[in-house]
Short mmCIF file of C-alpha atoms in Angstrom, two decimals:
data_model
loop_
_atom_site.label_atom_id
_atom_site.label_comp_id
_atom_site.label_asym_id
_atom_site.label_seq_id
_atom_site.Cartn_x
_atom_site.Cartn_y
_atom_site.Cartn_z
CA MET A 1 -0.08 0.05 -0.57
CA GLN A 2 2.72 2.26 1.18
CA GLN A 3 4.71 1.91 -2.42
CA LEU A 4 1.43 2.00 -4.13
CA GLN A 5 0.91 5.70 -2.18
CA PHE A 6 4.69 6.91 -3.28
CA ALA A 7 4.38 5.76 -6.98
CA LEU A 8 1.31 8.19 -7.41
CA LEU A 9 3.10 11.18 -5.18
CA THR A 10 6.37 10.52 -7.87
CA SER A 11 3.59 10.71 -10.46
CA LEU A 12 1.74 13.60 -9.64
CA LEU A 13 5.41 15.89 -9.25
CA LEU A 14 6.50 14.74 -12.47
CA LEU A 15 3.18 16.35 -13.64
CA LEU A 16 3.60 19.23 -11.67
CA LEU A 17 7.19 19.58 -12.79
CA LEU A 18 6.38 18.85 -16.72
CA PRO A 19 6.06 22.38 -17.62
CA GLY A 20 9.03 23.66 -15.59
CA ILE A 21 11.29 21.37 -17.63
CA ARG A 22 10.08 21.73 -21.08
CA SER A 23 9.96 25.51 -20.42
CA THR A 24 13.86 25.12 -19.83
CA ALA A 25 14.37 22.36 -22.47
CA THR A 26 12.45 25.03 -24.89
CA ALA A 27 14.72 27.78 -23.71
CA GLN A 28 18.25 25.77 -23.86
CA GLU A 29 17.10 24.84 -27.23
CA GLN A 30 16.61 28.31 -28.02
CA GLU A 31 20.06 29.34 -27.27
CA VAL A 32 21.78 26.71 -29.72
CA ASN A 33 23.22 28.76 -32.45
CA ILE A 34 23.48 26.16 -35.22
CA VAL A 35 26.04 27.46 -38.15
CA HIS A 36 26.46 25.96 -41.53
CA TYR A 37 29.94 26.26 -42.42
CA GLN A 38 30.15 23.18 -44.38
CA PRO A 39 30.92 23.09 -48.05
CA GLU A 40 28.21 21.49 -49.84
CA GLN A 41 27.00 21.49 -54.28
CA VAL A 42 30.75 21.14 -55.00
CA HIS A 43 31.34 21.32 -58.51
CA LEU A 44 34.25 22.03 -60.91
CA ALA A 45 34.18 24.00 -64.51
CA PHE A 46 37.01 25.07 -67.29
CA GLY A 47 38.63 28.36 -66.03
CA GLU A 48 39.89 30.56 -69.07
CA THR A 49 41.95 26.68 -70.55
CA VAL A 50 41.96 24.01 -69.96
CA LEU A 51 44.23 23.31 -67.68
CA ASP A 52 42.85 26.04 -65.43
CA MET A 53 39.87 24.30 -62.96
CA VAL A 54 37.24 26.84 -60.84
CA VAL A 55 36.16 24.99 -58.00
CA THR A 56 32.83 26.42 -56.88
CA TRP A 57 30.66 25.43 -53.45
CA ASN A 58 28.08 26.66 -51.27
CA THR A 59 27.95 27.65 -47.48
CA ARG A 60 24.78 28.23 -45.65
CA ASP A 61 26.94 31.32 -43.42
CA ASN A 62 29.54 33.28 -44.43
CA THR A 63 32.98 31.83 -44.10
CA ASN A 64 34.47 35.08 -44.78
CA GLU A 65 37.08 32.92 -46.72
CA SER A 66 37.49 30.07 -49.13
CA ILE A 67 40.81 27.80 -49.51
CA CYS A 68 40.87 24.53 -51.85
CA GLU A 69 43.73 21.97 -51.24
CA PHE A 70 45.01 20.20 -54.05
CA GLY A 71 47.48 17.76 -55.35
CA ILE A 72 48.63 15.06 -57.20
CA ASP A 73 49.94 13.05 -54.51
CA GLY A 74 48.03 14.48 -51.75
CA LEU A 75 46.68 17.79 -50.50
CA HIS A 76 50.08 19.20 -50.45
CA GLN A 77 48.79 22.74 -51.87
CA ARG A 78 46.80 25.28 -51.52
CA VAL A 79 44.85 28.23 -53.22
CA LYS A 80 42.73 30.92 -51.12
CA ALA A 81 40.21 32.84 -53.33
CA ALA A 82 41.56 36.54 -53.40
CA ARG A 83 37.67 37.37 -53.59
CA MET A 84 35.70 37.09 -49.99
CA PRO A 85 32.52 34.89 -50.68
CA THR A 86 29.57 36.00 -52.56
CA LYS A 87 26.68 36.85 -50.93
CA PHE A 88 23.76 35.35 -52.90
CA VAL A 89 19.81 36.22 -51.53
CA ASP A 90 16.99 34.41 -53.00
CA GLY A 91 14.55 36.41 -54.73
CA GLY A 92 11.39 34.15 -53.20
CA ALA A 93 9.63 35.26 -49.79
CA LYS A 94 11.91 33.95 -47.74
CA LYS A 95 14.86 36.00 -48.52
CA ALA A 96 16.93 32.89 -48.14
CA THR A 97 20.61 33.80 -48.15
CA GLN A 98 23.79 31.80 -49.29
CA TYR A 99 27.22 32.23 -50.09
CA ILE A 100 28.67 31.24 -53.14
CA HIS A 101 32.45 30.31 -53.15
CA ARG A 102 35.05 29.46 -56.00
CA VAL A 103 38.72 29.44 -56.57
CA THR A 104 40.40 28.77 -59.64
CA LEU A 105 43.45 26.50 -59.99
CA SER A 106 45.52 28.06 -62.35
CA HIS A 107 48.26 26.11 -64.33
CA LEU A 108 47.78 22.39 -63.53
CA LYS A 109 49.80 19.80 -65.18
CA PRO A 110 48.20 17.88 -68.18
CA ASN A 111 47.90 14.71 -67.63
CA ASN A 112 47.29 14.00 -64.80
CA THR A 113 44.94 13.16 -61.35
CA TYR A 114 44.04 15.71 -58.53
CA LEU A 115 42.91 15.21 -55.59
CA TYR A 116 41.27 18.67 -54.18
CA HIS A 117 38.84 19.45 -50.81
CA CYS A 118 37.24 22.87 -50.43
CA GLY A 119 35.99 24.53 -47.55
CA SER A 120 37.85 26.97 -44.42
CA GLU A 121 38.84 26.41 -40.94
CA LEU A 122 35.32 26.43 -40.23
CA GLY A 123 35.23 23.41 -42.21
CA TRP A 124 36.01 21.61 -45.22
CA SER A 125 34.12 18.93 -47.79
CA ALA A 126 35.24 15.47 -48.52
CA THR A 127 37.72 14.72 -50.53
CA TYR A 128 37.12 14.45 -54.74
CA TRP A 129 39.52 13.99 -57.47
CA PHE A 130 39.32 15.11 -61.77
CA ARG A 131 41.58 14.18 -64.27
CA THR A 132 43.13 16.99 -66.05
CA ARG A 133 43.74 16.72 -69.86
CA PHE A 134 45.67 18.50 -72.45
CA ASP A 135 45.62 21.75 -73.39
CA HIS A 136 46.68 21.14 -77.17
CA ALA A 137 44.49 19.54 -80.05
CA ASP A 138 45.95 16.31 -80.83
CA TRP A 139 43.72 14.27 -78.47
CA SER A 140 40.55 12.89 -79.25
CA PRO A 141 37.92 13.98 -75.69
CA SER A 142 34.59 12.79 -74.78
CA LEU A 143 31.37 14.33 -73.66
CA ALA A 144 28.28 13.76 -72.15
CA ILE A 145 25.52 16.13 -73.72
CA TYR A 146 21.68 16.53 -72.63
CA GLY A 147 19.98 19.70 -71.07
CA ASP A 148 16.28 19.47 -69.26
CA MET A 149 17.07 17.93 -66.01
CA GLY A 150 15.85 18.21 -62.95
CA VAL A 151 14.86 16.39 -59.43
CA VAL A 152 12.11 14.87 -60.32
CA ASN A 153 12.56 11.98 -62.79
CA ALA A 154 15.75 13.40 -63.36
CA ALA A 155 16.01 9.71 -65.61
CA SER A 156 19.97 10.16 -67.17
CA LEU A 157 21.11 10.49 -63.62
CA PRO A 158 22.05 7.36 -62.45
CA ALA A 159 23.87 5.90 -66.06
CA LEU A 160 25.52 9.70 -65.58
CA GLN A 161 26.37 9.31 -62.77
CA ARG A 162 28.31 5.41 -62.70
CA GLU A 163 29.94 6.79 -65.78
CA THR A 164 31.84 9.79 -64.92
CA GLN A 165 32.90 7.65 -61.83
CA ASN A 166 33.78 5.28 -64.31
CA GLY A 167 36.19 7.84 -66.14
CA GLN A 168 34.34 7.58 -69.37
CA TYR A 169 33.77 11.46 -70.35
CA ASP A 170 35.72 14.72 -69.77
CA ALA A 171 33.32 17.23 -69.72
CA ILE A 172 29.83 17.48 -69.10
CA ILE A 173 27.90 20.35 -71.19
CA HIS A 174 24.31 20.55 -69.70
CA VAL A 175 22.11 22.25 -72.41
CA GLY A 176 19.75 24.35 -69.96
CA ASP A 177 17.01 23.99 -68.13
CA PHE A 178 18.28 22.54 -64.48
CA ALA A 179 16.07 21.47 -61.51
CA TYR A 180 12.44 22.80 -62.72
CA ASP A 181 13.21 25.41 -60.78
CA MET A 182 16.36 26.31 -59.49
CA ASP A 183 14.27 28.93 -57.87
CA TRP A 184 11.27 26.60 -56.16
CA GLU A 185 10.49 26.62 -53.10
CA ASN A 186 13.19 29.31 -51.91
CA GLY A 187 15.99 28.26 -54.35
CA GLU A 188 15.36 25.13 -51.95
CA VAL A 189 15.05 23.15 -55.13
CA GLY A 190 17.75 24.62 -56.63
CA ASP A 191 19.90 23.41 -53.88
CA GLU A 192 18.62 19.57 -54.12
CA PHE A 193 19.28 19.63 -57.52
CA MET A 194 23.15 20.37 -57.24
CA ARG A 195 23.64 18.17 -53.88
CA GLN A 196 22.17 15.67 -56.54
CA VAL A 197 24.75 16.47 -59.74
CA GLU A 198 27.42 16.64 -57.01
CA THR A 199 28.60 13.06 -57.85
CA ILE A 200 29.16 14.48 -61.75
CA ALA A 201 30.09 17.83 -61.48
CA ALA A 202 32.70 17.71 -58.13
CA TYR A 203 34.78 15.45 -61.08
CA LEU A 204 34.11 16.82 -64.21
CA PRO A 205 34.05 20.28 -65.69
CA TYR A 206 30.34 21.32 -65.91
CA MET A 207 29.96 23.37 -68.83
CA VAL A 208 25.95 24.89 -69.30
CA CYS A 209 24.16 27.48 -71.27
CA VAL A 210 20.69 29.52 -69.34
CA GLY A 211 17.33 27.87 -70.76
CA ASN A 212 14.15 29.25 -70.08
CA HIS A 213 13.68 27.53 -66.87
CA GLU A 214 16.31 29.76 -65.31
CA GLU A 215 14.23 33.40 -66.14
CA LYS A 216 12.92 34.39 -62.23
CA TYR A 217 14.58 36.88 -61.35
CA ASN A 218 16.22 37.60 -64.50
CA PHE A 219 18.60 34.55 -64.15
CA SER A 220 20.37 35.31 -60.92
CA HIS A 221 20.06 31.26 -59.83
CA TYR A 222 21.55 30.81 -62.97
CA ILE A 223 24.39 33.44 -62.75
CA ASN A 224 24.89 32.90 -59.27
CA ARG A 225 25.38 29.38 -58.73
CA PHE A 226 27.98 28.29 -61.89
CA SER A 227 31.05 29.66 -63.35
CA MET A 228 31.70 29.74 -66.92
CA PRO A 229 34.95 31.43 -67.81
CA GLY A 230 34.85 34.65 -69.83
CA GLY A 231 33.13 37.01 -66.91
CA SER A 232 29.38 37.27 -68.91
CA ASP A 233 27.85 36.10 -65.85
CA ASN A 234 27.68 32.66 -67.20
CA MET A 235 25.59 34.05 -70.60
CA PHE A 236 28.43 33.44 -73.91
CA TYR A 237 31.77 31.78 -73.64
CA SER A 238 33.82 29.55 -75.34
CA PHE A 239 36.43 27.17 -74.87
CA ASP A 240 38.49 24.57 -76.48
CA LEU A 241 39.16 21.15 -76.19
CA GLY A 242 41.49 18.96 -77.39
CA PRO A 243 40.57 19.76 -81.91
CA VAL A 244 37.00 21.15 -81.03
CA HIS A 245 36.04 25.04 -80.09
CA PHE A 246 32.62 24.87 -78.60
CA ILE A 247 30.45 28.17 -77.69
CA GLY A 248 27.88 28.52 -75.11
CA PHE A 249 25.54 31.05 -75.72
CA SER A 250 21.84 32.27 -74.31
CA THR A 251 18.72 31.85 -76.44
CA GLU A 252 16.88 33.62 -73.90
CA VAL A 253 18.14 37.16 -74.95
CA TYR A 254 15.41 37.15 -77.31
CA TYR A 255 12.47 35.74 -75.56
CA PHE A 256 12.81 37.75 -72.44
CA THR A 257 13.64 40.69 -73.78
CA GLN A 258 11.47 42.71 -70.63
CA PHE A 259 15.80 42.62 -69.49
CA GLY A 260 16.44 44.62 -72.28
CA ILE A 261 17.35 44.71 -76.04
CA LYS A 262 21.00 45.56 -74.95
CA GLN A 263 21.96 41.58 -74.31
CA ILE A 264 21.38 40.89 -77.54
CA VAL A 265 22.93 42.93 -79.38
CA MET A 266 26.19 42.39 -76.82
CA GLN A 267 25.68 38.48 -77.04
CA TYR A 268 25.84 38.74 -81.02
CA ASP A 269 28.45 40.92 -81.68
CA TRP A 270 30.74 38.63 -79.22
CA LEU A 271 29.36 35.52 -81.36
CA GLU A 272 30.76 37.20 -84.43
CA ARG A 273 34.23 38.24 -82.68
CA ASP A 274 34.33 34.39 -81.14
CA LEU A 275 33.62 32.94 -84.72
CA ILE A 276 36.13 35.75 -86.53
CA GLU A 277 39.03 34.56 -84.10
CA ALA A 278 38.28 31.29 -84.25
CA ASN A 279 38.51 30.98 -88.37
CA LYS A 280 42.36 32.57 -88.43
CA PRO A 281 43.75 30.17 -90.50
CA GLU A 282 46.24 28.73 -87.37
CA ASN A 283 43.52 28.47 -85.77
CA ARG A 284 40.82 26.76 -87.95
CA LYS A 285 44.27 24.25 -88.73
CA LYS A 286 44.78 23.84 -85.06
CA ARG A 287 40.91 23.05 -84.31
CA PRO A 288 38.92 22.91 -87.18
CA TRP A 289 35.74 21.81 -85.53
CA ILE A 290 33.30 24.61 -84.04
CA ILE A 291 30.23 23.04 -82.05
CA THR A 292 27.94 26.08 -80.78
CA TYR A 293 25.38 25.10 -77.97
CA GLY A 294 22.43 27.02 -76.76
CA HIS A 295 18.95 25.77 -75.46
CA ARG A 296 16.11 27.04 -77.99
CA PRO A 297 16.56 25.28 -81.09
CA MET A 298 15.98 26.80 -85.01
CA TYR A 299 14.61 23.49 -86.07
CA CYS A 300 12.05 21.08 -84.66
CA SER A 301 9.69 18.27 -85.68
CA ASN A 302 7.33 18.63 -82.61
CA ASP A 303 3.78 19.26 -82.29
CA ASN A 304 3.69 21.77 -79.22
CA GLY A 305 3.27 25.13 -80.58
CA ASP A 306 6.81 25.88 -79.47
CA ASP A 307 8.84 28.62 -81.82
CA CYS A 308 11.46 25.86 -82.90
CA ALA A 309 8.16 24.32 -84.84
CA ASN A 310 7.41 28.13 -86.67
CA HIS A 311 9.15 28.62 -89.97
CA GLU A 312 10.74 32.07 -88.89
CA THR A 313 12.00 31.23 -85.74
CA ILE A 314 13.52 33.90 -83.30
CA VAL A 315 16.69 32.66 -82.57
CA ARG A 316 17.05 31.74 -86.25
CA LYS A 317 16.32 34.71 -88.09
CA GLY A 318 16.53 36.98 -85.16
CA LEU A 319 13.89 39.94 -83.90
CA PRO A 320 10.45 39.91 -85.53
CA MET A 321 9.60 42.02 -88.76
CA LEU A 322 13.14 43.00 -88.43
CA ASP A 323 15.43 39.85 -88.77
CA PHE A 324 18.39 41.41 -86.83
CA PHE A 325 20.83 39.73 -84.81
CA GLY A 326 19.55 36.00 -86.85
CA LEU A 327 22.15 33.55 -85.59
CA GLU A 328 21.92 30.63 -88.57
CA PRO A 329 23.04 33.03 -91.13
CA LEU A 330 25.97 33.92 -88.77
CA PHE A 331 26.99 30.79 -87.59
CA TYR A 332 26.47 29.11 -91.31
CA GLN A 333 28.98 32.65 -92.29
CA TYR A 334 31.48 31.45 -90.24
CA GLY A 335 31.53 27.99 -91.00
CA VAL A 336 29.70 26.43 -87.57
CA ASP A 337 30.08 22.87 -87.89
CA VAL A 338 27.73 21.19 -85.41
CA GLU A 339 24.36 22.99 -83.48
CA LEU A 340 23.73 21.51 -80.38
CA TRP A 341 20.29 22.04 -79.09
CA ALA A 342 17.61 21.32 -75.67
CA HIS A 343 14.55 22.60 -74.86
CA GLU A 344 12.33 19.74 -76.43
CA HIS A 345 11.86 16.53 -74.73
CA CYS A 346 13.31 14.32 -76.66
CA TYR A 347 16.10 13.51 -79.40
CA GLU A 348 16.05 14.88 -82.82
CA ARG A 349 18.94 14.49 -85.10
CA MET A 350 18.39 16.49 -88.72
CA TRP A 351 20.40 16.40 -92.13
CA PRO A 352 22.88 19.51 -92.44
CA MET A 353 20.23 22.13 -93.37
CA TYR A 354 20.24 25.39 -94.02
CA ASN A 355 17.28 28.21 -94.66
CA TYR A 356 15.18 24.82 -94.66
CA THR A 357 16.94 23.22 -97.01
CA VAL A 358 19.36 20.07 -96.67
CA TYR A 359 22.40 19.88 -98.40
CA ASN A 360 24.09 16.18 -97.60
CA GLY A 361 27.42 16.07 -98.23
CA SER A 362 26.29 12.92 -100.58
CA LEU A 363 23.10 10.37 -101.12
CA ALA A 364 24.98 7.61 -99.38
CA ASP A 365 27.35 9.85 -96.87
CA PRO A 366 24.98 12.94 -96.37
CA TYR A 367 27.47 13.60 -92.75
CA VAL A 368 30.72 13.16 -95.41
CA ASN A 369 31.24 16.92 -96.53
CA PRO A 370 28.39 18.01 -95.76
CA GLY A 371 27.18 21.56 -97.56
CA ALA A 372 25.61 23.04 -93.80
CA PRO A 373 26.00 22.61 -90.31
CA ILE A 374 24.24 19.65 -88.79
CA HIS A 375 21.27 20.08 -85.59
CA ILE A 376 20.89 18.30 -82.73
CA ILE A 377 18.30 18.58 -80.39
CA SER A 378 19.06 16.34 -77.31
CA GLY A 379 16.60 16.83 -74.20
CA ALA A 380 15.68 14.29 -72.98
CA ALA A 381 17.77 13.81 -70.00
CA GLY A 382 14.40 13.75 -67.42
CA ASN A 383 11.33 16.07 -66.46
CA HIS A 384 8.37 16.59 -65.07
CA GLU A 385 6.56 17.88 -67.54
CA GLY A 386 6.14 14.55 -69.89
CA ARG A 387 7.79 13.69 -73.04
CA GLU A 388 7.13 16.08 -76.62
CA PRO A 389 4.51 14.96 -79.36
CA PHE A 390 6.16 14.73 -82.96
CA PHE A 391 4.34 15.75 -85.68
CA LYS A 392 2.71 12.62 -87.60
CA ARG A 393 3.91 13.71 -90.99
CA MET A 394 7.81 14.56 -90.40
CA PRO A 395 9.44 16.84 -92.55
CA PRO A 396 12.50 16.06 -95.04
CA TRP A 397 14.75 17.55 -92.83
CA SER A 398 14.53 15.61 -89.95
CA ALA A 399 16.87 11.97 -89.69
CA PHE A 400 16.09 10.02 -86.86
CA HIS A 401 13.85 11.72 -83.57
CA SER A 402 12.81 9.80 -80.67
CA GLN A 403 10.37 10.12 -77.56
CA ASP A 404 13.02 8.17 -74.92
CA PHE A 405 14.45 9.93 -72.50
CA GLY A 406 18.54 9.97 -72.67
CA TYR A 407 21.74 11.78 -73.48
CA LEU A 408 24.46 11.92 -76.21
CA ARG A 409 27.64 10.96 -76.35
CA LEU A 410 30.41 12.96 -78.35
CA LYS A 411 33.82 11.46 -79.31
CA ALA A 412 36.26 13.91 -81.25
CA HIS A 413 38.45 11.93 -82.84
CA ASN A 414 40.86 14.14 -84.72
CA ARG A 415 40.58 16.66 -86.93
CA SER A 416 37.97 15.20 -89.70
CA HIS A 417 35.80 12.73 -87.58
CA LEU A 418 33.39 12.98 -84.53
CA TYR A 419 31.17 10.22 -83.56
CA PHE A 420 28.02 11.07 -81.90
CA GLU A 421 26.03 8.09 -79.82
CA GLN A 422 21.96 8.57 -78.31
CA VAL A 423 21.69 6.70 -75.10
CA SER A 424 17.86 5.83 -74.31
CA ASP A 425 17.19 5.48 -70.46
CA ASP A 426 13.89 3.86 -71.57
CA LYS A 427 15.78 1.06 -73.02
CA LYS A 428 18.43 0.80 -70.13
CA GLY A 429 21.67 2.45 -71.62
CA LYS A 430 20.90 1.37 -75.47
CA VAL A 431 22.59 3.18 -78.13
CA ILE A 432 19.66 3.99 -80.33
CA ASP A 433 20.86 6.19 -83.18
CA SER A 434 25.00 7.14 -84.22
CA PHE A 435 26.32 8.95 -86.50
CA TRP A 436 29.79 10.05 -88.11
CA VAL A 437 30.66 13.83 -89.09
CA ILE A 438 33.94 13.62 -91.39
CA LYS A 439 35.11 16.79 -92.73
CA ASP A 440 37.71 17.31 -95.05
CA LYS A 441 38.26 20.73 -94.68
CA HIS A 442 36.98 23.00 -92.10
CA GLY A 443 35.30 26.46 -92.94
CA PRO A 444 32.78 28.99 -93.96
CA TYR A 445 29.99 27.39 -96.76
CA GLN A 446 29.39 28.54 -100.13
CA SER A 447 27.98 31.54 -99.78
CA ASP A 448 25.46 31.13 -103.04
CA LEU A 449 22.66 29.75 -100.07
CA ASN A 450 20.05 31.79 -99.28
#
């Protein structure tokens, strides 16, 4: 009986004291000042040369310094950024803040594997690695190329992660539309996307161009999160890799003119200057292939009302009614070999084409010494918006098309041979299309085409 009375008395005391205990615990929790100094979302990009590597990462709180330790046989070298981390405030209701860190590892030794980690004295990332290649043209780079990959239904991500870790690629090109969308949920969707691609982008240069889904807050997430060469807010730039001169640019300047017409003029002038430089005899001899990539295609066969299904595509022809700053005549004039696109959630390969006219090299070998650029759409890496329908009656300039989710591979064998293949995720990695582009000479096409 006494034991029962004691148990009841103890229970009564606990009930009386419990609110005080809870309030004390709550006060202690409120006193905990959680800080977020740990690096996350680590990714790489080429700097001003392929032997310069830019390491970019984020922290939630400001560490006031950005350090990268790296080396071939260990983390023996250290680079500290001269600039403070960049404060980036999302444009959403919460005004979520993070800090973007950038460190450039310069004058790296070619054909070596480097270890690295990044952070500050307040916190470090895991140790990653990357392999340098060569700054000359006499080697054969391999790339994976795709657009339109989100955090939901990122169909190509597992294969790309596995192939990256197996050393299959020298670089990645993501042709616009990330995360769907990076600004959603006060930027949390963008954070999640960058975490998911870290197993690719922390090991390979992850080269990008902007898409329509990056438009929010004047493209602020795209501008702040990535670090492309050239100093143009990642909107247009070029780099050389093996025998190829790559040019990335924004198609979105033609569609979001509320941000100003000046950006169209600036980009067009830069593109022409870059193409003139690439076509100097000594440069075109060294790197004869010119490959461009931009998000919205000039041509497509999709029955969805998109601009590329119209005859007078803005990217192709220029500003409506004026035909100013159209890119098809510019790319044709300076002998661009291949034009890579995304936006349409599909894969489509065109015959060599200019102004809706096919200029195959020959009937038997259309891609041997073609008379016009070759357009390829690979925008099917995975999104939650679905697949794109095609016209029931396909146009004569469309050579191959597929609704399968997947991604494109490029092997630049040498100065005369390129090899492309499209991988299907739906068919568990099967190559559903492949072709060679072969050229004995490079340069401007015949000037009598109109």
